[in-house]
mmCIF file of C-alpha atoms and ligand atoms in Angstrom:
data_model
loop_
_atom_site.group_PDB
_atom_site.id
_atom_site.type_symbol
_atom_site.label_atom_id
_atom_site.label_comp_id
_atom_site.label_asym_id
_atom_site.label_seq_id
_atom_site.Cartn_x
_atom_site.Cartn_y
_atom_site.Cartn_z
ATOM 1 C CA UNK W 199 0.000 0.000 0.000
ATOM 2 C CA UNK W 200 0.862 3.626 -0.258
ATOM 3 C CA UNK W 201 -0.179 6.226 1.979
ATOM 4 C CA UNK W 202 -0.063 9.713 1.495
ATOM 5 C CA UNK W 203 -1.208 13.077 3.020
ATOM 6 C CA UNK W 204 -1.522 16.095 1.107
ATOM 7 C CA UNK W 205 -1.147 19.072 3.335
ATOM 8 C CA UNK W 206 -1.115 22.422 2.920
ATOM 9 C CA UNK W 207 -3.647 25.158 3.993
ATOM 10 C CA UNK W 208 -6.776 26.071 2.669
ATOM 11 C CA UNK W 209 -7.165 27.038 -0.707
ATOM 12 C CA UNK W 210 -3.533 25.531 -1.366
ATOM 13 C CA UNK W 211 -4.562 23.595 -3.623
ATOM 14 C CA UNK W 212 -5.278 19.869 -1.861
ATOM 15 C CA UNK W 213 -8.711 19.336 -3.633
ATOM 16 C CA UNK W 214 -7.760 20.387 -6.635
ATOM 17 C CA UNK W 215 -4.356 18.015 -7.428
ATOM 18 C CA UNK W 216 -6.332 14.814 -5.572
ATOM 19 C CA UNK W 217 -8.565 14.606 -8.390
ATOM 20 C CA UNK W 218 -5.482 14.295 -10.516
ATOM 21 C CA UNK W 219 -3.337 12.280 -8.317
ATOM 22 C CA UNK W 220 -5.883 9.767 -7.414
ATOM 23 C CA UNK W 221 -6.983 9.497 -11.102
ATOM 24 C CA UNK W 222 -2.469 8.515 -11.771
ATOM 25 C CA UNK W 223 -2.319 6.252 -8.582
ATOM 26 C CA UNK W 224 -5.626 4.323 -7.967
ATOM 27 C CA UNK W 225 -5.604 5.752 -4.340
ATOM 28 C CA UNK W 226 -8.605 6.293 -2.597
ATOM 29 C CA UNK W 227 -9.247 9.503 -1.790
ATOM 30 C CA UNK W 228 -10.394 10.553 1.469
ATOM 31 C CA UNK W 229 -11.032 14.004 2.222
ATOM 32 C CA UNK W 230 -13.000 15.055 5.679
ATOM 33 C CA UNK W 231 -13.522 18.322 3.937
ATOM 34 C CA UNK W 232 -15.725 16.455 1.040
ATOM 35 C CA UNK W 233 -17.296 13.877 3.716
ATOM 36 C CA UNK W 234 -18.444 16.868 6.063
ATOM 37 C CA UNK W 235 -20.010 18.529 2.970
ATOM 38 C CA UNK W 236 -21.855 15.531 2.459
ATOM 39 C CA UNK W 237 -23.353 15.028 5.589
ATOM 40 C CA UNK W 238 -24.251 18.420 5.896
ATOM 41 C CA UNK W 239 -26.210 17.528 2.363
ATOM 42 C CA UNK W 240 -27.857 15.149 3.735
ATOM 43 C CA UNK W 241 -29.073 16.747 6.961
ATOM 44 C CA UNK W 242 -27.530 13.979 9.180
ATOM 45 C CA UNK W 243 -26.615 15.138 13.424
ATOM 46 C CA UNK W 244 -22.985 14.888 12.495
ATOM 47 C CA UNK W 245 -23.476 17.429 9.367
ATOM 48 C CA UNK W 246 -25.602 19.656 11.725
ATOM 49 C CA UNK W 247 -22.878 19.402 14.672
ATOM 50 C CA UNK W 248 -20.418 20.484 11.870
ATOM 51 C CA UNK W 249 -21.752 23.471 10.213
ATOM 52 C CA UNK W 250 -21.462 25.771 12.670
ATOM 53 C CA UNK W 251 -17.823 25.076 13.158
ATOM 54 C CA UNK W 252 -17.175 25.423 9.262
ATOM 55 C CA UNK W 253 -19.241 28.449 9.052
ATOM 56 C CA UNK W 254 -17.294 30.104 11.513
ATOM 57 C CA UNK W 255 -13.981 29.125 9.892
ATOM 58 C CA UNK W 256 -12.857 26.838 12.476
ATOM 59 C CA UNK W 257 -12.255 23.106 12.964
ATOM 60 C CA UNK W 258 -14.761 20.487 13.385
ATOM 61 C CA UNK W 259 -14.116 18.558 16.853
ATOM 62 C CA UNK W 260 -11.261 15.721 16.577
ATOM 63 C CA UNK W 261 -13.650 13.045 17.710
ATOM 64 C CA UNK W 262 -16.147 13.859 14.613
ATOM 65 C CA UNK W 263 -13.406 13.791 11.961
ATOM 66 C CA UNK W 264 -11.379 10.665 13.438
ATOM 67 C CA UNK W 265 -14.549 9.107 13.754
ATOM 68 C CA UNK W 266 -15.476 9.786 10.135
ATOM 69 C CA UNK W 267 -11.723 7.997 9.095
ATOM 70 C CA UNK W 268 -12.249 5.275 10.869
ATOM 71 C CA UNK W 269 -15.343 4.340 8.969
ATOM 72 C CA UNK W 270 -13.977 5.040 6.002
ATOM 73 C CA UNK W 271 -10.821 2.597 6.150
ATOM 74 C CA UNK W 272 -13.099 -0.192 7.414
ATOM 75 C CA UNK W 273 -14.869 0.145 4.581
ATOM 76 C CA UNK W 274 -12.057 0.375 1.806
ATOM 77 C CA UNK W 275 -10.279 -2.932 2.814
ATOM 78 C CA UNK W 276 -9.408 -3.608 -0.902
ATOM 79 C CA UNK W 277 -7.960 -0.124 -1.423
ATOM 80 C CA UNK W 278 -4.239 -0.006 -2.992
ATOM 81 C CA UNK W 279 -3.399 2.939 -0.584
ATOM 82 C CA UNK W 280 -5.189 6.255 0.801
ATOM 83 C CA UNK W 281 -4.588 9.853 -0.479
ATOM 84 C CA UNK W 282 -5.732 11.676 2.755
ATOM 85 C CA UNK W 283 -6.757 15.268 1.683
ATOM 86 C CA UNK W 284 -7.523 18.146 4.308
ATOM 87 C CA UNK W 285 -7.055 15.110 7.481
ATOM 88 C CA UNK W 286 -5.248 15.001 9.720
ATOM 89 C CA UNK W 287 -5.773 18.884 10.622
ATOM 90 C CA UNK W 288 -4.230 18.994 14.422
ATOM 91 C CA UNK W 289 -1.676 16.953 16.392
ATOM 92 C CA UNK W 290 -4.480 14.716 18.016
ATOM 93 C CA UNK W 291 -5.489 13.927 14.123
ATOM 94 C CA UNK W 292 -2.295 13.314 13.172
ATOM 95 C CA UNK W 293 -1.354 10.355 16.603
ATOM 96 C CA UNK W 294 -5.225 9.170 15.741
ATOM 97 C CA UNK W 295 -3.960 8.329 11.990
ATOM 98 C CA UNK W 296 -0.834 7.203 13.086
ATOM 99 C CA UNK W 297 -2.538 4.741 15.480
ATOM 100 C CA UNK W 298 -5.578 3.522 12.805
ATOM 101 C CA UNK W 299 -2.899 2.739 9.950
ATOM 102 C CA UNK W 300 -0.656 0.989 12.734
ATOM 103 C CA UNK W 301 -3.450 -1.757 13.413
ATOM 104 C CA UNK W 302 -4.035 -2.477 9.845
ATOM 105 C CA UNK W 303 -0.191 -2.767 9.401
ATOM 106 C CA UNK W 304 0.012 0.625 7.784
ATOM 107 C CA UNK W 305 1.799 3.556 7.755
ATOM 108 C CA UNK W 306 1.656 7.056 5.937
ATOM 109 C CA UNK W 307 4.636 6.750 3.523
ATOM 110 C CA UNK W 308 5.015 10.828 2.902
ATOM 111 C CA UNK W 309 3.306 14.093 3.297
ATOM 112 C CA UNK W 310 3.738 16.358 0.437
ATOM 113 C CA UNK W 311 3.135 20.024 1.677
ATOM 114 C CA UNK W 312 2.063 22.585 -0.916
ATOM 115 C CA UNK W 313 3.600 26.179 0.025
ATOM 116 C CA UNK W 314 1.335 29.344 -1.066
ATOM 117 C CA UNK W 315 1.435 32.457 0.277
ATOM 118 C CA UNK W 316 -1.733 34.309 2.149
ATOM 119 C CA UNK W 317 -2.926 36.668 -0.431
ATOM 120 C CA UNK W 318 -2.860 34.164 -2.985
ATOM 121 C CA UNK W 319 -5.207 31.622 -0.941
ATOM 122 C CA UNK W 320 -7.182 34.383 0.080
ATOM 123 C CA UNK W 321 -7.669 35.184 -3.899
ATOM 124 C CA UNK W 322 -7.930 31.783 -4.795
ATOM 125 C CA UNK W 323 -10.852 31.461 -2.195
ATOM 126 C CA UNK W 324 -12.486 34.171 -2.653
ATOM 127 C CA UNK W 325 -12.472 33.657 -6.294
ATOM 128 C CA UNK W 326 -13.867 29.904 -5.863
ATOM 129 C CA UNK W 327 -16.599 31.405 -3.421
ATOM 130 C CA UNK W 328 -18.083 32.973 -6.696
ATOM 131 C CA UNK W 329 -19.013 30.128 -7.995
ATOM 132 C CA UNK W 330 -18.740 27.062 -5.553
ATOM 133 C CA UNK W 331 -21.659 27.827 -3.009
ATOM 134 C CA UNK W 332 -19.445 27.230 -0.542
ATOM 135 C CA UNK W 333 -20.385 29.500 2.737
ATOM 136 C CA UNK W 334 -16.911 29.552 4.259
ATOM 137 C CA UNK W 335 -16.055 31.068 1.077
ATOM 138 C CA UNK W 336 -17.294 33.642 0.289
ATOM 139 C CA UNK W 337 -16.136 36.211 3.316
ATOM 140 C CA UNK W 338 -12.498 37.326 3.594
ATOM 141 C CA UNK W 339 -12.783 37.073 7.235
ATOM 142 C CA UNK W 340 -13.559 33.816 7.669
ATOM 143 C CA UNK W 341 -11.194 32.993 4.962
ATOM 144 C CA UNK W 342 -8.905 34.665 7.227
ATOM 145 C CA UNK W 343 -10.283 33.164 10.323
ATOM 146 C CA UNK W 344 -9.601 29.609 8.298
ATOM 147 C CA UNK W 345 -6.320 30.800 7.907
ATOM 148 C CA UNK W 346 -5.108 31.606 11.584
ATOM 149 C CA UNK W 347 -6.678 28.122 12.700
ATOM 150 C CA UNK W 348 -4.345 26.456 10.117
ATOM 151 C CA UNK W 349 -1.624 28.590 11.645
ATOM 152 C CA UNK W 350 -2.491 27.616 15.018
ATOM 153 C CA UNK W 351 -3.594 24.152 15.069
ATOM 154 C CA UNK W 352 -2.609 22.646 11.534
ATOM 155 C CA UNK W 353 1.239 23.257 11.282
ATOM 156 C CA UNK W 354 1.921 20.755 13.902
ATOM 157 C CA UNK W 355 0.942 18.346 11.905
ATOM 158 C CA UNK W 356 3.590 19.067 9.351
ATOM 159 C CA UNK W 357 6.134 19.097 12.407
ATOM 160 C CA UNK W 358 4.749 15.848 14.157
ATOM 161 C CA UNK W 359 5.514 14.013 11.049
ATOM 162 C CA UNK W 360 9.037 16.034 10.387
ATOM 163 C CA UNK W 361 10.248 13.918 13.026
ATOM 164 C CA UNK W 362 10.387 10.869 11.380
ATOM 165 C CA UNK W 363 11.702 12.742 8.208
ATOM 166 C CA UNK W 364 8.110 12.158 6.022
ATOM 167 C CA UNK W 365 7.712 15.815 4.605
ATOM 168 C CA UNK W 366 8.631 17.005 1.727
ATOM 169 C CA UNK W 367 7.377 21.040 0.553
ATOM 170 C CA UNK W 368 6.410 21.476 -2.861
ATOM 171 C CA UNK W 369 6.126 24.879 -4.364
ATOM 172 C CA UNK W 370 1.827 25.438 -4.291
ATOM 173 C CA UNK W 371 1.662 28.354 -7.029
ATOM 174 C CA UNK W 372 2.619 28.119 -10.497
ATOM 175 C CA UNK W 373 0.173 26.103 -13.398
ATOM 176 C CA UNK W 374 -1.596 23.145 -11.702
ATOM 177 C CA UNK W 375 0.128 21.081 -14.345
ATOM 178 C CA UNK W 376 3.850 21.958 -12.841
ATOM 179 C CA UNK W 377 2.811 21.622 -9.326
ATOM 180 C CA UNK W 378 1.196 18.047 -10.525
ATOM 181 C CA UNK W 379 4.566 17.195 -11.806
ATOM 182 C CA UNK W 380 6.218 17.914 -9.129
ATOM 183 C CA UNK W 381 3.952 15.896 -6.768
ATOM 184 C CA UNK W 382 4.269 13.226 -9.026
ATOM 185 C CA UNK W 383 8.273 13.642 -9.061
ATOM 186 C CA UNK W 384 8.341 13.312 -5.409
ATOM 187 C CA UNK W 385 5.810 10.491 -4.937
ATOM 188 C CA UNK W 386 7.869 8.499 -7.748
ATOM 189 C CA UNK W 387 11.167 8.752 -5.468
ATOM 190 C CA UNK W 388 9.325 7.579 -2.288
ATOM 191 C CA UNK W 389 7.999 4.771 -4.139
ATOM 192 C CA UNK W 390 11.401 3.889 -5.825
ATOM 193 C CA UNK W 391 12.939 4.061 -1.968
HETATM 194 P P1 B4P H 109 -11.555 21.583 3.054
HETATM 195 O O1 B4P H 109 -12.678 21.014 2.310
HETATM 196 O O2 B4P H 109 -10.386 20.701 3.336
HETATM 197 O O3 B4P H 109 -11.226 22.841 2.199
HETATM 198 P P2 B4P H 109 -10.022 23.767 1.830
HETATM 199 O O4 B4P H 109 -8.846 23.495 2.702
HETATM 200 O O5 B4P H 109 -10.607 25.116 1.838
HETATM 201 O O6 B4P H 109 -9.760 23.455 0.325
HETATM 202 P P3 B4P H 109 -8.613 22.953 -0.582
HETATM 203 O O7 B4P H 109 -7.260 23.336 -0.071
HETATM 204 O O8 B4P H 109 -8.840 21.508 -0.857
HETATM 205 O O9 B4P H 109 -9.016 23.774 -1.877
HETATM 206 P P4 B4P H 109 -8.180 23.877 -3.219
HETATM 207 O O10 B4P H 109 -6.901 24.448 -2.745
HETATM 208 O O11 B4P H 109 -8.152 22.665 -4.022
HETATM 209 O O12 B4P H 109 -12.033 22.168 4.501
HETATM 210 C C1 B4P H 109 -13.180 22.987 4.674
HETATM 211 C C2 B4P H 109 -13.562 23.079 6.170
HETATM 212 O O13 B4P H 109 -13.962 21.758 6.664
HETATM 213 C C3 B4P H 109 -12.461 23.501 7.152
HETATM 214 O O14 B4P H 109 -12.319 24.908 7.248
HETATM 215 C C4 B4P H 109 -12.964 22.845 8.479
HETATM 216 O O15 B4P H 109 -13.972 23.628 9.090
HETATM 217 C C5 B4P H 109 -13.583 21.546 8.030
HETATM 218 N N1 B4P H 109 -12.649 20.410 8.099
HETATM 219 C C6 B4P H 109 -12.195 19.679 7.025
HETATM 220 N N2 B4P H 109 -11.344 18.724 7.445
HETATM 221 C C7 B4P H 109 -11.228 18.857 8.804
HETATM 222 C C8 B4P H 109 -10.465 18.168 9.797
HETATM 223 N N3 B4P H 109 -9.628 17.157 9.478
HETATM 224 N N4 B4P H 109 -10.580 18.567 11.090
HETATM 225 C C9 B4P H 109 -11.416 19.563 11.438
HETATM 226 N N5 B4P H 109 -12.152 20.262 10.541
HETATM 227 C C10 B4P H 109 -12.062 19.917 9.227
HETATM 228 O O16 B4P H 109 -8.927 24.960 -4.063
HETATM 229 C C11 B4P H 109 -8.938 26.334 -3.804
HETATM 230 C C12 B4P H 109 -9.118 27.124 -5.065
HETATM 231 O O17 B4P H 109 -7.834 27.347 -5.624
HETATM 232 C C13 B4P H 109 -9.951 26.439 -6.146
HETATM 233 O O18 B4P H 109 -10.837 27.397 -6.689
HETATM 234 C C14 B4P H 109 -8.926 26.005 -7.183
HETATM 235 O O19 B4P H 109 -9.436 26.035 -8.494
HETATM 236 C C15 B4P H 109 -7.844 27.052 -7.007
HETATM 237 N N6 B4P H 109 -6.512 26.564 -7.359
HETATM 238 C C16 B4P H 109 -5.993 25.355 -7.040
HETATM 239 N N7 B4P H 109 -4.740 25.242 -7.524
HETATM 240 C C17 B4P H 109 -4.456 26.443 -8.146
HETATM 241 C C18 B4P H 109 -3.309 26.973 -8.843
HETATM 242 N N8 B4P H 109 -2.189 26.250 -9.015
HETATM 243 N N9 B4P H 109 -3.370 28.229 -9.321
HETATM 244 C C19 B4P H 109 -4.494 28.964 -9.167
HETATM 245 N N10 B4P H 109 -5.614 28.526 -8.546
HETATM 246 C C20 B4P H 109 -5.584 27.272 -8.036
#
């Protein structure tokens, strides 16, 4: 199996180069950001729990997301390996993975971090918020509010996994063709390793 995270804050570009990177690997892709969307579609508790918190710009509790992983790796025994996308957000997320892969004889095998700087996610969201229906969108303050949480509570997870030498930064700006490329470029090397 391979196992990768694709980190990076929001409006880096992590939805965007899954859909690509799945499409070349035959991961499955897993993104909390897509399954909290979809229960808040469907009107389920969890989806109603969530809203608020994504409204506001801030993170949905660890239990709810971890939870929501879980399920999802029971249910994809057969995959070939996971492309996590927007998970694990904080250092609890991160020990949680860590721990779920560990039972199943697993391990995340690198976390590729797309680097953008904050006017150009702030354009790129804004600019997506036109069109995408997205709520958290469409505000610069809760963009920037989305922002300082990553700040805050996301960049450990980029450190917790530093320490076992996993991450490797990948320029997030530029055509989404080059940054694909040089995704791919890096996933090729850990797979040659
Ligand atoms: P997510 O759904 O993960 O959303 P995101 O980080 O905003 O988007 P992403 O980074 O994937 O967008 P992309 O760059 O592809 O999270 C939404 C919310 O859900 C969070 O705020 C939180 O409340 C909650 N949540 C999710 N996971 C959680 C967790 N684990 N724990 C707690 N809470 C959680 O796209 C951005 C735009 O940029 C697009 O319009 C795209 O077209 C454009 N773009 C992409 N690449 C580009 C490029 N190279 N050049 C120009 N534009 C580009």
């Amino acid at each position: 199996m391979f196992n990768l995270i694709l980190f990076g804050p929001p409006g880096s570009g992590k939805g965007t180069q899954s859909e690509r990177l799945i499409a070349r690997y035959g991961l499955k892709h897993l993104s909390t950001g897509d399954l909290l969307r979809s229960e808040i579609a469907n009107q389920t508790t969890l989806g109603l729990e969530a809203k608020g918190f994504m409204d506001r710009g801030e993170l949905v509790p660890d239990a709810v997301v971890i939870g929501m992983i879980r399920s999802a790796l029971d249910n994809n025994p057969e995959a070939k390996g996971f492309l996590f996308d927007g998970f694990p957000r904080t250092q609890a997320q991160s020990v949680a993975l860590d721990e779920l892969l560990e039972q199943r004889g697993e391990a995340i095998n690198v976390v590729l971090a797309l680097e953008v700087t904050e006017e150009e996610l702030v354009k790129r969201l804004l600019n997506r918020g036109l069109t995408s229906g997205r709520t958290d969108d469409v505000n610069e303050s809760i963009i920037r509010a989305r922002i300082t949480e990553y700040h805050k509570k996301t960049s450990a997870v980029a450190d917790h996994y530093r320490q076992f030498g996993k991450v490797v930064e990948v320029k997030g700006e530029g055509s989404v063709d080059d940054i694909f490329d040089a995704l791919c470029a890096e996933i090729e090397k850990r797979k040659a390793a």
